[in-house]
Amino acid sequence: SELEAKNHFSSFEYQHYFKSTTTYLGSNLQQKTVYSNYYSAIAKEDLLVGYGSFKLSKNKWNSIVSLRAETHSLYKIPILYSIGNNYILSENLTWKFQFAKNFKAPTFNDLYWIGDGAIGNENLLPEISYSTETSISNNKISFSFYSNFINQMIRWHPNSSDVWMPQNLESVWIRGLEFKRTLNKKIGRLKIFNQSTYSYTLSTLEESNIENDARIGVQLSYVPIHKTTSLTHLDLKEWRLTVSSSYNGKVNITSDGTETLPSYLLV
């Protein structure tokens, strides 16, 4: 295989502090060129970015608003923004909320890849998404709820010839919750540490340009609804015993959900 990449990055940043406010301004220029014998063409991308944010910290509140403008050599990018708030409910409890509009251009692999069993798609459109997330956390437990609407979501999937190829999905809604728990305990000279996570994810196609599309409302392929992880350390003097496990729920392997792979547990 052959790969030659050239990258250029220049940036300017400015920060100003005044009492409880922080103003942040910046811009950068990014240029990337990649040649590979696995690409159907020489990949080029030029990106000029300007961004700014304003942060207010007062009493138990931290609020930040940001704007971002970009010019892309291939795609027209809208004005992007995000709004975030942190509020300290008590000494160990914090509430967070964030809303943002995001943009994602296809990667070079998405556009130009040519290889055994896979091919890129130069007709891909960029993704535009609107995401919302809120969470409550302390130093031991955190709960997060999120919702993400993605227009023209890019997904790799086997086509009618069983060749993997990226396609745009008209409108996708990803939502769910995440739970994280951390435990530190000492019993005599034995130290116990455990970190466990659980995620519940619904990821479905909401709109399609195909009439009576059987994929609408069906969980996207290879995305498990239920997933857990656990990591435990038992420390005694110079010795450490580690046990890790993960559970991956059942997943669809076809876009209409008619074929699935069973769940599995690894320890």
Coordinates of C-alpha atoms in Angstrom, one line a residue:
S1 CA 0.0 0.0 0.0
E2 CA 1.1 3.6 -0.6
L3 CA 0.1 6.6 1.4
E4 CA 1.3 10.2 1.1
A5 CA -0.3 12.9 3.3
K6 CA 0.4 16.6 3.5
N7 CA -1.1 18.7 6.2
H8 CA -1.0 22.4 7.0
F9 CA -2.5 24.1 10.1
S10 CA -2.2 27.7 11.1
S11 CA -4.2 29.3 14.0
F12 CA -4.8 32.5 15.9
E13 CA -6.4 32.6 19.3
Y14 CA -7.2 35.4 21.7
Q15 CA -8.7 35.2 25.3
H16 CA -9.8 38.1 27.5
Y17 CA -10.8 37.8 31.1
F18 CA -13.0 40.5 32.8
K19 CA -14.4 39.8 36.3
S20 CA -16.7 36.8 35.9
T21 CA -16.7 36.7 32.1
T22 CA -14.3 35.1 29.5
T23 CA -14.3 36.0 25.8
Y24 CA -12.5 33.7 23.5
L25 CA -11.9 34.4 19.7
G26 CA -10.0 32.3 17.2
S27 CA -9.5 31.3 13.6
N28 CA -7.5 28.6 11.8
L29 CA -6.6 27.5 8.3
Q30 CA -6.4 23.8 7.6
Q31 CA -5.2 22.2 4.3
K32 CA -5.0 18.5 3.7
T33 CA -3.9 16.5 0.7
V34 CA -3.8 12.7 0.6
Y35 CA -2.6 10.3 -2.1
S36 CA -3.2 6.6 -1.7
N37 CA -3.4 3.7 -4.1
Y38 CA -6.6 2.8 -2.2
Y39 CA -8.2 6.1 -3.3
S40 CA -10.0 6.7 -6.6
A41 CA -8.6 10.3 -6.7
I42 CA -6.2 12.6 -4.9
A43 CA -8.1 13.8 -1.8
K44 CA -8.0 17.5 -1.1
E45 CA -9.6 19.6 1.6
D46 CA -9.3 23.3 2.5
L47 CA -11.0 24.6 5.6
L48 CA -11.0 28.2 7.0
V49 CA -12.6 28.5 10.4
G50 CA -13.6 31.4 12.6
Y51 CA -15.1 30.9 16.1
G52 CA -15.9 32.7 19.3
S53 CA -17.3 32.0 22.7
F54 CA -18.5 33.9 25.7
K55 CA -18.4 32.4 29.2
L56 CA -20.2 33.7 32.3
S57 CA -19.3 32.3 35.7
K58 CA -21.4 33.6 38.6
N59 CA -22.1 32.0 41.9
K60 CA -23.1 28.4 41.1
W61 CA -23.7 29.0 37.4
N62 CA -21.4 28.5 34.5
S63 CA -22.8 29.3 31.1
I64 CA -21.1 29.4 27.7
V65 CA -22.3 30.3 24.3
S66 CA -20.3 29.7 21.1
L67 CA -20.5 30.4 17.4
R68 CA -18.5 28.8 14.6
A69 CA -18.3 29.8 10.9
E70 CA -16.4 27.7 8.3
T71 CA -15.7 27.7 4.6
H72 CA -15.1 24.3 3.0
S73 CA -13.6 23.5 -0.4
L74 CA -16.3 21.0 -1.2
Y75 CA -19.4 21.8 1.0
K76 CA -21.3 24.8 2.1
I77 CA -21.3 24.9 5.9
P78 CA -24.0 26.7 7.9
I79 CA -23.3 28.8 11.0
L80 CA -22.8 26.4 13.9
Y81 CA -23.6 27.1 17.6
S82 CA -23.7 25.6 21.0
I83 CA -25.2 26.6 24.4
G84 CA -24.2 25.0 27.6
N85 CA -25.0 25.4 31.3
N86 CA -23.5 23.9 34.5
Y87 CA -25.2 24.4 37.8
I88 CA -23.8 23.3 41.2
L89 CA -26.8 21.9 43.1
S90 CA -24.8 21.0 46.2
E91 CA -21.2 20.3 47.2
N92 CA -21.0 17.0 45.3
L93 CA -23.9 17.3 42.8
T94 CA -23.8 19.1 39.4
W95 CA -26.4 19.5 36.7
K96 CA -25.3 20.1 33.1
F97 CA -27.3 21.0 29.9
Q98 CA -26.1 21.5 26.4
F99 CA -27.7 22.1 23.0
A100 CA -25.7 22.4 19.7
K101 CA -25.9 22.4 16.0
N102 CA -23.2 20.4 14.3
F103 CA -21.8 19.7 10.9
K104 CA -19.8 16.7 9.7
A105 CA -18.2 16.4 6.2
P106 CA -17.6 12.9 4.7
T107 CA -14.1 11.6 5.4
F108 CA -11.7 10.8 2.6
N109 CA -12.4 7.1 3.1
D110 CA -16.1 7.8 2.8
L111 CA -15.6 9.5 -0.5
Y112 CA -12.6 7.9 -2.2
W113 CA -11.9 4.4 -0.8
I114 CA -11.5 1.6 -3.3
G115 CA -10.5 -1.8 -1.8
D116 CA -11.5 -5.5 -1.4
G117 CA -15.1 -5.6 -0.3
A118 CA -15.6 -1.8 0.1
I119 CA -15.9 1.3 -2.0
G120 CA -16.4 5.0 -1.3
N121 CA -19.2 7.2 -2.5
E122 CA -18.2 10.6 -4.0
N123 CA -21.9 11.6 -4.1
L124 CA -22.3 11.7 -0.3
L125 CA -23.8 14.8 1.4
P126 CA -22.5 16.2 4.7
E127 CA -24.4 15.5 8.0
I128 CA -26.2 18.3 9.8
S129 CA -27.3 17.4 13.4
Y130 CA -29.0 19.0 16.4
S131 CA -28.0 17.5 19.7
T132 CA -29.3 17.9 23.3
E133 CA -27.8 16.4 26.4
T134 CA -28.5 16.8 30.1
S135 CA -26.8 15.1 33.0
I136 CA -26.7 14.9 36.8
S137 CA -23.5 13.7 38.5
N138 CA -21.5 13.6 41.6
N139 CA -18.1 12.0 42.3
K140 CA -19.6 8.4 42.3
I141 CA -22.6 8.3 40.0
S142 CA -23.7 10.1 36.8
F143 CA -26.9 9.9 34.8
S144 CA -27.1 11.4 31.2
F145 CA -30.0 11.7 28.8
Y146 CA -29.4 12.7 25.2
S147 CA -31.2 13.2 21.9
N148 CA -29.6 13.7 18.5
F149 CA -31.4 14.4 15.2
I150 CA -29.1 13.8 12.2
N151 CA -30.0 14.8 8.6
Q152 CA -28.2 12.9 5.8
M153 CA -26.4 10.6 8.3
I154 CA -23.5 8.7 6.7
R155 CA -23.7 4.9 7.3
W156 CA -21.6 2.1 5.8
H157 CA -23.6 -0.9 4.8
P158 CA -23.4 -3.8 2.3
N159 CA -25.1 -2.9 -1.0
S160 CA -26.9 -5.4 -3.3
S161 CA -23.6 -6.8 -4.4
D162 CA -22.4 -7.3 -0.8
V163 CA -19.9 -4.6 -1.2
W164 CA -19.6 -2.2 1.8
M165 CA -20.5 1.4 0.7
P166 CA -21.5 4.5 2.6
Q167 CA -24.9 6.0 2.0
N168 CA -26.8 9.0 3.4
L169 CA -29.9 8.2 5.5
E170 CA -32.6 10.9 5.2
S171 CA -33.3 11.6 8.9
V172 CA -32.1 9.6 11.9
W173 CA -33.0 10.1 15.6
I174 CA -30.6 8.8 18.2
R175 CA -31.6 9.0 21.8
G176 CA -31.0 7.3 25.1
L177 CA -29.5 7.3 28.5
E178 CA -26.1 6.5 30.1
F179 CA -25.4 5.5 33.7
K180 CA -21.9 5.5 35.2
R181 CA -20.9 4.4 38.7
T182 CA -17.5 4.5 40.4
L183 CA -16.6 2.7 43.6
N184 CA -13.6 3.1 45.8
K185 CA -13.4 1.0 48.9
K186 CA -10.8 -0.2 51.4
I187 CA -11.2 -3.4 53.5
G188 CA -8.2 -3.8 55.7
R189 CA -5.2 -3.8 53.3
L190 CA -7.4 -4.7 50.3
K191 CA -8.3 -1.8 48.0
I192 CA -11.3 -2.3 45.7
F193 CA -12.0 -0.1 42.7
N194 CA -14.9 -0.6 40.3
Q195 CA -16.2 1.4 37.4
S196 CA -19.4 0.3 35.7
T197 CA -21.4 1.7 32.8
Y198 CA -24.7 1.0 31.2
S199 CA -26.1 2.6 28.0
Y200 CA -29.6 2.4 26.5
T201 CA -29.6 3.6 22.9
L202 CA -32.4 3.9 20.4
S203 CA -31.2 4.7 16.9
T204 CA -33.9 4.7 14.2
L205 CA -34.6 6.0 10.7
E206 CA -37.4 8.6 11.0
E207 CA -37.8 9.8 7.4
S208 CA -37.0 8.3 4.0
N209 CA -37.4 9.3 0.3
I210 CA -38.5 5.7 -0.4
E211 CA -42.3 5.2 -0.2
N212 CA -43.4 2.7 2.5
D213 CA -39.7 2.2 3.5
A214 CA -39.5 -0.9 5.8
R215 CA -36.5 0.6 7.6
I216 CA -38.5 3.4 9.3
G217 CA -38.7 3.0 13.0
V218 CA -36.3 0.0 13.0
Q219 CA -33.1 0.1 15.1
L220 CA -30.1 0.8 12.9
S221 CA -27.9 -2.2 12.0
Y222 CA -25.0 -3.1 14.4
V223 CA -26.2 -0.6 17.0
P224 CA -27.1 -2.5 20.3
I225 CA -30.0 -1.1 22.4
H226 CA -28.3 -2.4 25.6
K227 CA -24.6 -2.2 26.4
T228 CA -22.7 -2.6 29.7
T229 CA -19.1 -2.5 30.8
S230 CA -17.4 -3.2 34.1
L231 CA -13.8 -2.9 35.3
T232 CA -12.7 -4.0 38.8
H233 CA -9.2 -3.7 40.4
L234 CA -8.3 -5.6 43.6
D235 CA -5.1 -4.2 45.1
L236 CA -3.2 -6.0 47.9
K237 CA 0.3 -4.8 48.6
E238 CA 2.3 -5.1 45.3
W239 CA -0.4 -7.3 43.7
R240 CA -3.3 -6.3 41.5
L241 CA -6.1 -8.6 40.2
T242 CA -8.2 -7.1 37.4
V243 CA -11.5 -8.3 36.1
S244 CA -13.2 -6.7 33.1
S245 CA -16.4 -7.5 31.4
S246 CA -18.7 -6.2 28.7
Y247 CA -22.2 -7.1 27.5
N248 CA -23.4 -6.3 24.0
G249 CA -27.1 -6.7 23.3
K250 CA -28.7 -8.2 20.3
V251 CA -28.2 -6.2 17.0
N252 CA -29.8 -6.1 13.6
I253 CA -27.6 -7.0 10.7
T254 CA -30.2 -6.0 8.0
S255 CA -31.7 -2.5 7.6
D256 CA -35.2 -3.8 8.0
G257 CA -34.4 -5.8 11.2
T258 CA -35.3 -9.2 9.7
E259 CA -31.9 -10.7 10.6
T260 CA -30.0 -10.3 13.9
L261 CA -26.9 -11.3 15.8
P262 CA -27.4 -12.6 19.4
S263 CA -26.2 -10.7 22.4
Y264 CA -22.9 -11.8 24.0
L265 CA -20.9 -11.4 27.3
L266 CA -17.1 -11.1 27.5
V267 CA -15.3 -11.6 30.8

